[in-house]
Tab-separated table of C-alpha atoms in Angstrom:
chain	number	residue	atom	x	y	z
T	1	MET	CA	80.916	98.915	98.061
T	2	LYS	CA	83.970	98.798	99.391
T	3	LYS	CA	83.031	99.177	98.178
T	4	LEU	CA	82.024	102.273	97.594
T	5	ALA	CA	80.841	106.362	96.451
T	6	LEU	CA	79.594	108.958	99.656
T	7	VAL	CA	76.436	109.377	101.594
T	8	CYS	CA	76.007	112.629	103.673
T	9	SER	CA	73.803	112.549	106.002
T	10	GLY	CA	74.395	115.033	108.852
T	11	LEU	CA	76.430	113.569	111.636
T	12	LEU	CA	77.107	110.720	109.521
T	13	CYS	CA	78.590	109.858	106.038
T	14	THR	CA	79.077	106.514	104.920
T	15	SER	CA	78.203	104.284	101.550
T	16	LEU	CA	77.774	100.935	100.026
T	17	ALA	CA	79.896	100.853	97.202
T	18	HIS	CA	83.351	100.417	96.675
T	19	ALA	CA	85.840	101.072	99.876
T	20	SER	CA	88.320	102.727	101.950
T	21	ALA	CA	87.109	105.583	104.250
T	22	LEU	CA	83.566	106.080	103.429
T	23	TYR	CA	83.808	103.707	100.156
T	24	PHE	CA	82.353	100.253	100.112
T	25	TYR	CA	82.842	97.478	97.814
T	26	GLU	CA	80.137	95.334	98.631
T	27	ILE	CA	77.501	95.164	96.126
T	28	GLY	CA	75.948	91.710	97.164
T	29	THR	CA	78.146	89.674	94.958
T	30	GLU	CA	80.948	87.180	95.334
T	31	ASP	CA	83.067	90.066	96.229
T	32	THR	CA	81.252	90.301	99.560
T	33	ALA	CA	82.812	86.943	100.166
T	34	LEU	CA	86.397	87.740	99.298
T	35	ALA	CA	86.337	91.059	101.320
T	36	GLY	CA	86.923	92.630	97.328
T	37	ALA	CA	90.191	91.062	96.765
T	38	GLY	CA	91.309	89.996	92.968
T	39	GLN	CA	88.041	92.219	92.308
T	40	ALA	CA	89.662	93.739	88.916
T	41	ALA	CA	91.106	90.687	87.816
T	42	ARG	CA	88.793	88.075	88.718
T	43	ALA	CA	86.181	88.315	86.248
T	44	GLN	CA	83.951	85.335	87.164
T	45	ASP	CA	80.553	86.553	86.423
T	46	ALA	CA	78.572	89.543	84.955
T	47	SER	CA	79.327	91.691	88.091
T	48	THR	CA	82.891	92.266	86.684
T	49	ILE	CA	80.902	95.648	84.905
T	50	ALA	CA	81.183	97.193	88.519
T	51	SER	CA	84.625	96.267	89.026
T	52	ASN	CA	86.583	95.673	86.026
T	53	PRO	CA	84.660	96.093	82.426
T	54	ALA	CA	87.128	94.653	80.607
T	55	GLY	CA	86.610	91.167	82.365
T	56	MET	CA	83.262	90.637	80.050
T	57	THR	CA	85.995	89.328	77.574
T	58	ARG	CA	86.429	86.157	79.793
T	59	LEU	CA	82.659	85.233	80.317
T	60	PRO	CA	80.148	83.183	78.029
T	61	ASP	CA	78.370	84.533	75.107
T	62	HIS	CA	75.332	85.751	77.341
T	63	MET	CA	75.293	85.567	81.120
T	64	PHE	CA	73.093	87.448	84.120
T	65	THR	CA	74.237	87.976	87.595
T	66	GLY	CA	72.204	89.539	90.445
T	67	GLY	CA	72.121	89.611	94.288
T	68	LEU	CA	70.398	90.883	97.334
T	69	GLN	CA	72.145	91.940	100.320
T	70	ALA	CA	71.426	93.674	103.777
T	71	LEU	CA	73.292	95.906	106.124
T	72	GLY	CA	73.731	96.560	109.336
T	73	GLY	CA	76.166	97.141	112.260
T	74	ASN	CA	76.801	99.568	115.289
T	75	ILE	CA	77.497	103.180	114.923
T	76	ASP	CA	77.382	104.356	118.454
T	77	TYR	CA	77.682	107.843	119.155
T	78	GLN	CA	78.122	109.198	122.849
T	79	LEU	CA	78.423	112.819	123.444
T	80	ASP	CA	81.009	114.051	126.034
T	81	HIS	CA	78.810	116.113	127.886
T	82	ASP	CA	76.693	114.097	130.389
T	83	ARG	CA	74.198	116.673	130.489
T	84	LEU	CA	73.011	116.040	126.926
T	85	GLN	CA	71.300	112.803	125.456
T	86	SER	CA	73.420	110.764	122.793
T	87	PRO	CA	72.030	109.713	119.893
T	88	GLY	CA	73.041	106.100	120.781
T	89	ASN	CA	73.610	103.727	117.731
T	90	VAL	CA	72.439	105.531	114.686
T	91	LEU	CA	72.546	102.873	112.099
T	92	ASP	CA	69.479	101.242	110.567
T	93	VAL	CA	69.292	97.831	108.634
T	94	MET	CA	69.582	98.712	105.029
T	95	PRO	CA	68.772	96.339	101.905
T	96	ASN	CA	70.417	96.105	98.574
T	97	GLY	CA	70.078	95.171	95.216
T	98	ASN	CA	71.909	94.726	91.738
T	99	ALA	CA	71.391	93.241	88.670
T	100	PHE	CA	74.027	92.855	85.733
T	101	TYR	CA	74.006	91.309	82.083
T	102	SER	CA	76.561	90.902	79.620
T	103	GLN	CA	76.912	89.348	76.175
T	104	LYS	CA	79.138	88.373	73.368
T	105	VAL	CA	78.835	90.877	70.359
T	106	THR	CA	81.379	90.138	67.859
T	107	ASP	CA	84.616	87.700	68.682
T	108	ASN	CA	86.278	90.793	70.116
T	109	LEU	CA	83.315	92.905	71.367
T	110	TYR	CA	81.341	92.332	74.061
T	111	ALA	CA	78.569	94.693	75.712
T	112	GLY	CA	76.903	95.068	79.069
T	113	ILE	CA	74.839	96.782	81.097
T	114	GLY	CA	74.712	96.993	85.174
T	115	MET	CA	71.970	98.414	87.636
T	116	TYR	CA	72.950	98.268	91.264
T	117	GLY	CA	72.532	100.441	94.389
T	118	ASN	CA	76.187	101.593	94.460
T	119	PHE	CA	75.499	102.927	97.955
T	120	GLY	CA	72.919	104.064	100.417
T	121	LEU	CA	71.874	104.233	104.426
T	122	GLY	CA	69.166	104.872	106.606
T	123	ILE	CA	70.152	106.105	110.016
T	124	ASP	CA	67.610	107.431	112.962
T	125	TYR	CA	69.100	109.263	115.912
T	126	GLY	CA	65.875	109.440	117.299
T	127	ASP	CA	65.258	112.082	120.411
T	128	TRP	CA	68.845	113.521	121.286
T	129	ALA	CA	70.079	117.000	122.283
T	130	GLY	CA	70.961	117.637	118.604
T	131	ASP	CA	67.835	116.296	117.060
T	132	GLY	CA	66.991	119.952	115.747
T	133	LEU	CA	70.292	119.422	113.473
T	134	ILE	CA	68.965	115.944	112.404
T	135	LYS	CA	66.825	113.114	113.695
T	136	LYS	CA	66.755	110.840	110.758
T	137	SER	CA	68.270	110.687	107.424
T	138	SER	CA	68.308	108.558	104.342
T	139	MET	CA	70.102	108.181	101.065
T	140	MET	CA	69.602	105.717	98.466
T	141	ALA	CA	71.419	105.495	95.291
T	142	LEU	CA	71.056	103.678	92.020
T	143	THR	CA	73.597	103.468	89.059
T	144	ILE	CA	72.461	102.406	85.539
T	145	SER	CA	76.189	101.427	83.947
T	146	PRO	CA	76.348	100.525	80.143
T	147	SER	CA	79.415	99.177	79.557
T	148	LEU	CA	81.696	97.632	76.625
T	149	ALA	CA	84.923	95.527	76.523
T	150	TYR	CA	87.454	94.797	73.507
T	151	LYS	CA	89.787	92.077	73.332
T	152	LEU	CA	92.918	93.199	71.885
T	153	SER	CA	94.428	89.971	71.798
T	154	ASP	CA	94.179	86.606	73.354
T	155	LYS	CA	95.887	87.948	76.774
T	156	VAL	CA	94.878	91.537	76.729
T	157	SER	CA	91.271	93.471	77.055
T	158	ILE	CA	90.269	96.774	77.712
T	159	GLY	CA	86.975	98.060	78.992
T	160	ALA	CA	84.927	101.193	80.042
T	161	SER	CA	81.608	102.058	81.484
T	162	VAL	CA	79.528	105.565	81.585
T	163	ASN	CA	77.882	105.543	84.695
T	164	ALA	CA	74.564	107.411	85.288
T	165	ASN	CA	73.761	107.762	89.280
T	166	TYR	CA	70.662	109.042	90.628
T	167	GLY	CA	70.427	109.749	94.299
T	168	PHE	CA	67.694	110.376	96.867
T	169	PHE	CA	68.271	112.125	99.753
T	170	SER	CA	65.957	113.222	102.773
T	171	LEU	CA	66.712	114.690	106.318
T	172	THR	CA	64.081	114.703	109.044
T	173	ARG	CA	65.097	117.336	112.131
T	174	ASN	CA	62.583	118.602	115.027
T	175	VAL	CA	61.512	122.146	114.353
T	176	ASP	CA	59.634	123.660	117.186
T	177	GLY	CA	58.448	120.305	118.311
T	178	ASP	CA	57.060	118.819	115.090
T	179	ASP	CA	58.899	116.532	112.845
T	180	LYS	CA	59.993	118.373	109.303
T	181	THR	CA	61.507	116.713	106.419
T	182	GLN	CA	63.286	117.982	103.334
T	183	LYS	CA	64.055	115.825	100.562
T	184	ASP	CA	66.124	116.161	97.326
T	185	HIS	CA	67.495	114.450	94.246
T	186	ASP	CA	70.312	114.481	91.869
T	187	TRP	CA	71.701	113.065	88.564
T	188	ALA	CA	75.599	112.534	88.677
T	189	ALA	CA	77.890	110.956	85.966
T	190	SER	CA	80.901	108.728	86.317
T	191	TYR	CA	83.235	106.733	84.261
T	192	ARG	CA	85.113	103.510	84.626
T	193	LEU	CA	88.325	102.608	82.566
T	194	GLY	CA	89.890	98.969	82.709
T	195	LEU	CA	92.687	96.885	81.525
T	196	LEU	CA	92.687	92.859	81.945
T	197	MET	CA	95.967	90.917	81.502
T	198	GLN	CA	96.843	87.390	81.004
T	199	LEU	CA	100.488	87.510	82.408
T	200	THR	CA	100.877	83.684	82.249
T	201	ASP	CA	98.565	80.499	82.056
T	202	GLN	CA	97.971	80.943	85.737
T	203	THR	CA	98.082	84.681	86.423
T	204	ARG	CA	96.160	87.520	85.373
T	205	ALA	CA	96.023	91.046	86.341
T	206	GLY	CA	93.714	93.963	86.467
T	207	ILE	CA	93.568	97.727	86.751
T	208	THR	CA	90.703	100.242	87.144
T	209	TRP	CA	90.190	103.898	87.298
T	210	ASN	CA	87.174	105.064	88.530
T	211	SER	CA	86.437	108.953	88.142
T	212	LYS	CA	84.866	111.447	90.894
T	213	THR	CA	81.235	111.240	91.356
T	214	ASP	CA	79.628	114.683	92.549
T	215	TYR	CA	75.795	114.674	93.932
T	216	ASP	CA	74.479	118.225	94.857
T	217	PHE	CA	71.640	118.240	96.965
T	218	ASP	CA	69.809	121.288	98.023
T	219	ILE	CA	68.733	120.654	101.228
T	220	ASP	CA	68.993	123.688	103.894
T	221	GLY	CA	71.442	122.986	106.825
T	222	LYS	CA	70.961	125.728	108.927
T	223	ALA	CA	69.126	124.949	112.531
T	224	ARG	CA	68.788	127.108	115.681
T	225	LEU	CA	69.173	125.264	118.538
T	226	PRO	CA	69.616	126.651	122.388
T	227	GLN	CA	73.038	126.136	121.797
T	228	GLY	CA	73.510	128.400	119.288
T	229	ASN	CA	73.028	128.627	115.075
T	230	PHE	CA	74.244	125.688	113.585
T	231	GLU	CA	74.804	124.990	109.878
T	232	LEU	CA	75.618	121.373	108.804
T	233	PRO	CA	77.584	121.046	105.109
T	234	LEU	CA	74.400	119.411	103.811
T	235	THR	CA	73.806	121.871	100.743
T	236	ALA	CA	77.946	120.790	99.590
T	237	GLN	CA	78.024	118.425	97.000
T	238	VAL	CA	78.562	114.913	98.071
T	239	ARG	CA	81.281	113.096	96.502
T	240	ALA	CA	83.269	110.184	95.941
T	241	PRO	CA	86.783	110.590	94.985
T	242	GLN	CA	88.380	109.153	92.067
T	243	GLN	CA	90.503	105.922	92.784
T	244	ILE	CA	92.733	103.077	91.280
T	245	MET	CA	92.454	99.542	91.853
T	246	LEU	CA	95.281	97.166	90.857
T	247	SER	CA	94.568	93.569	91.242
T	248	LEU	CA	96.173	89.920	90.718
T	249	VAL	CA	94.239	86.757	90.386
T	250	HIS	CA	96.935	83.216	90.716
T	251	ASP	CA	95.613	79.966	89.993
T	252	ILE	CA	97.806	77.262	91.986
T	253	ASN	CA	96.112	74.430	90.786
T	254	LYS	CA	92.424	73.309	89.871
T	255	GLN	CA	91.317	73.437	93.128
T	256	TRP	CA	92.883	76.650	94.684
T	257	SER	CA	93.643	80.022	93.658
T	258	VAL	CA	95.264	83.218	95.508
T	259	MET	CA	94.168	86.665	94.846
T	260	GLY	CA	94.848	90.061	96.010
T	261	ASP	CA	94.333	94.047	95.765
T	262	LEU	CA	96.267	97.565	95.992
T	263	GLY	CA	94.063	100.623	95.886
T	264	TRP	CA	94.059	104.351	96.118
T	265	GLN	CA	91.734	107.076	96.589
T	266	ASP	CA	92.081	110.931	96.395
T	267	TRP	CA	90.280	111.920	99.705
T	268	SER	CA	93.117	114.647	99.920
T	269	GLU	CA	91.461	116.691	97.021
T	270	PHE	CA	88.089	117.217	99.348
T	271	GLY	CA	89.496	118.427	102.639
T	272	ALA	CA	86.854	117.712	105.034
T	273	PRO	CA	83.312	119.317	105.329
T	274	GLN	CA	82.860	121.413	108.516
T	275	ILE	CA	79.896	122.493	110.501
T	276	THR	CA	79.384	126.571	110.986
T	277	VAL	CA	78.540	127.743	113.955
T	278	GLU	CA	77.251	131.320	114.194
T	279	GLY	CA	78.270	131.919	110.648
T	280	GLN	CA	82.038	130.980	111.227
T	281	GLN	CA	83.695	127.382	110.378
T	282	VAL	CA	84.548	125.711	113.166
T	283	ASN	CA	87.978	124.583	111.261
T	284	ASN	CA	89.222	125.335	107.895
T	285	ASN	CA	92.205	123.036	108.238
T	286	SER	CA	92.007	120.423	105.452
T	287	ARG	CA	91.897	117.302	107.764
T	288	LEU	CA	91.649	114.491	105.001
T	289	LYS	CA	94.405	112.449	103.316
T	290	ASP	CA	94.650	109.666	100.479
T	291	THR	CA	93.997	106.327	101.398
T	292	TRP	CA	95.049	103.143	100.781
T	293	HIS	CA	93.745	99.620	100.145
T	294	THR	CA	95.170	96.202	100.265
T	295	ALA	CA	93.417	92.802	100.347
T	296	LEU	CA	93.925	88.739	100.107
T	297	GLY	CA	91.702	86.471	98.962
T	298	VAL	CA	91.538	82.602	98.578
T	299	GLN	CA	89.414	79.933	96.552
T	300	TYR	CA	89.157	76.509	97.067
T	301	ARG	CA	87.283	74.066	94.799
T	302	PRO	CA	86.779	70.467	96.558
T	303	THR	CA	84.472	69.375	93.805
T	304	GLU	CA	83.134	70.696	90.550
T	305	GLN	CA	79.880	71.927	92.469
T	306	TRP	CA	81.502	73.894	95.029
T	307	ARG	CA	83.899	77.091	95.189
T	308	LEU	CA	84.628	78.238	98.831
T	309	ASN	CA	85.742	81.818	99.034
T	310	GLY	CA	87.511	83.430	102.139
T	311	GLY	CA	89.354	87.189	102.325
T	312	VAL	CA	90.666	90.046	104.331
T	313	ALA	CA	91.255	93.462	103.548
T	314	PHE	CA	92.901	96.715	105.404
T	315	ASP	CA	91.558	100.546	104.496
T	316	SER	CA	93.715	103.308	105.850
T	317	THR	CA	91.853	106.196	107.548
T	318	PRO	CA	91.495	109.388	105.305
T	319	TYR	CA	92.360	111.365	108.656
T	320	HIS	CA	95.402	113.008	109.934
T	321	ASP	CA	94.475	112.995	113.415
T	322	GLN	CA	91.842	110.427	114.483
T	323	GLY	CA	91.470	112.431	117.718
T	324	ASP	CA	89.767	115.083	115.730
T	325	ILE	CA	87.714	113.876	113.221
T	326	SER	CA	84.990	115.851	111.204
T	327	LEU	CA	81.205	115.410	113.038
T	328	ALA	CA	80.137	115.179	109.203
T	329	MET	CA	82.201	112.455	108.571
T	330	PRO	CA	83.111	109.738	110.925
T	331	THR	CA	85.417	106.790	109.842
T	332	GLY	CA	89.047	105.615	110.680
T	333	ASP	CA	90.899	102.719	109.497
T	334	GLU	CA	89.026	99.279	108.368
T	335	TRP	CA	89.412	95.530	108.649
T	336	ARG	CA	87.623	93.460	106.810
T	337	PHE	CA	86.899	89.525	107.129
T	338	ALA	CA	84.652	87.607	105.078
T	339	THR	CA	83.766	83.947	103.294
T	340	GLY	CA	81.057	82.401	101.364
T	341	ALA	CA	80.328	79.667	99.320
T	342	GLN	CA	79.586	79.434	95.388
T	343	TYR	CA	77.297	76.192	94.220
T	344	GLN	CA	76.661	75.069	90.718
T	345	VAL	CA	73.288	74.166	90.364
T	346	THR	CA	73.199	73.201	87.043
T	347	PRO	CA	75.802	73.489	84.568
T	348	ALA	CA	74.270	76.835	83.452
T	349	SER	CA	73.715	78.088	86.878
T	350	ASN	CA	75.015	78.812	90.317
T	351	ILE	CA	74.063	80.591	93.646
T	352	GLY	CA	76.192	81.745	96.354
T	353	PHE	CA	75.906	83.350	100.036
T	354	ALA	CA	78.584	85.635	101.749
T	355	MET	CA	78.861	87.317	104.951
T	356	GLU	CA	81.281	90.194	105.906
T	357	TYR	CA	82.623	91.859	108.943
T	358	LEU	CA	84.223	95.035	109.112
T	359	HIS	CA	85.513	96.511	112.312
T	360	MET	CA	86.140	100.342	112.046
T	361	GLN	CA	88.713	102.462	114.012
T	362	SER	CA	87.332	104.349	116.931
T	363	SER	CA	87.236	107.978	116.808
T	364	LYS	CA	86.684	111.197	118.394
T	365	VAL	CA	84.826	114.194	117.327
T	366	SER	CA	86.412	117.346	118.658
T	367	SER	CA	84.741	120.446	117.478
T	368	PRO	CA	82.323	121.963	117.735
T	369	GLU	CA	82.488	121.685	121.493
T	370	VAL	CA	78.902	121.314	122.482
T	371	PHE	CA	78.458	118.448	120.226
T	372	SER	CA	81.975	116.721	120.727
T	373	GLY	CA	81.604	112.834	121.602
T	374	HIS	CA	83.313	109.827	120.620
T	375	ILE	CA	82.587	106.685	118.463
T	376	ASP	CA	83.875	103.426	119.978
T	377	ASN	CA	84.591	100.297	118.174
T	378	PRO	CA	81.844	101.061	115.099
T	379	TYR	CA	81.328	97.623	113.021
T	380	PHE	CA	78.914	96.668	110.077
T	381	TRP	CA	78.096	93.510	109.088
T	382	PHE	CA	76.940	92.474	105.486
T	383	ALA	CA	75.042	89.202	104.253
T	384	SER	CA	74.357	88.769	100.843
T	385	VAL	CA	72.704	85.910	98.140
T	386	ASN	CA	73.670	85.790	94.276
T	387	TYR	CA	72.599	83.863	90.960
T	388	SER	CA	74.139	83.642	87.746
T	389	TYR	CA	72.773	82.322	84.477
T	390	GLN	CA	74.817	81.991	81.662
T	391	PHE	CA	73.018	81.070	78.070
């Protein structure tokens, strides 16, 4: 997650990484239970590498955190033309996993590495009117994130990550009655910078900047259908925008903590990918605008063994007009509702679980007219478990 990170797969683009628009924050750790709230300032386990590497300076000398996750939901695409068969729900259940390790090198220097599925999705349109354009598609990505953090003082730390992102993309379509599959892969680099500040004994703030990520999958998007010649924007780079995240965490007392986020993502830089019909773009106008994210979360510790989490988050749509979204990128305003718990099994280890529901704004595809349609009340669900061990 999110949160993201972008998956471009014909009619659907989505991701599993951080969040807003097509970006998800959920990576199978405690962030899922809090809807991402406080992600850049919490630093409670080694997964801080993915949200703010400066947070490693708050961790024990050696710490491992790992998690498993499943994603599902309903993305029901219905064509406006009754004479054409609609694909219906195109979303498949998708697994995800991650592992993080951090350690203290000197009194002020910390190092770590993260390996996580930062985005990915499997979709299946089945037999529908546009199966010559796309029938099945899958995107899987793995990020390896070596990171460093340095404690400038007892109250201020900085951190940085250099991310090596490996992406794999496949597209299956109906060609003359047979399923034909194209595959490609690519490496892309991205960067993350973080700052963590202890404002008071009870309050800390974190801020992170993530660079954009560019994938280039060489897959032929041209297709000849009875309705005409079409070209999906699959040969274009798959990109995730730069983003900035500001987080606050305040410990009210030993039992209660509250936290929040304010984030921005530079979606307007990319315009909107368009389907080409008979060699002409349907619409050359940019449809995208920058997006904003906000989240609120709470942690309650009824005993020394339990930590209960809950959160809610909102991400604005990247579209100027929700009635005219890109066929290649359906999304909208997003609301997240999450809960979960952590249990301290031993003084050195804890386990946790989380559930999250994401409701996305309904939208309408206006062009190209032959494949115009609507997506009503789409949603995602996330379920995750995690484990941390310090030594």
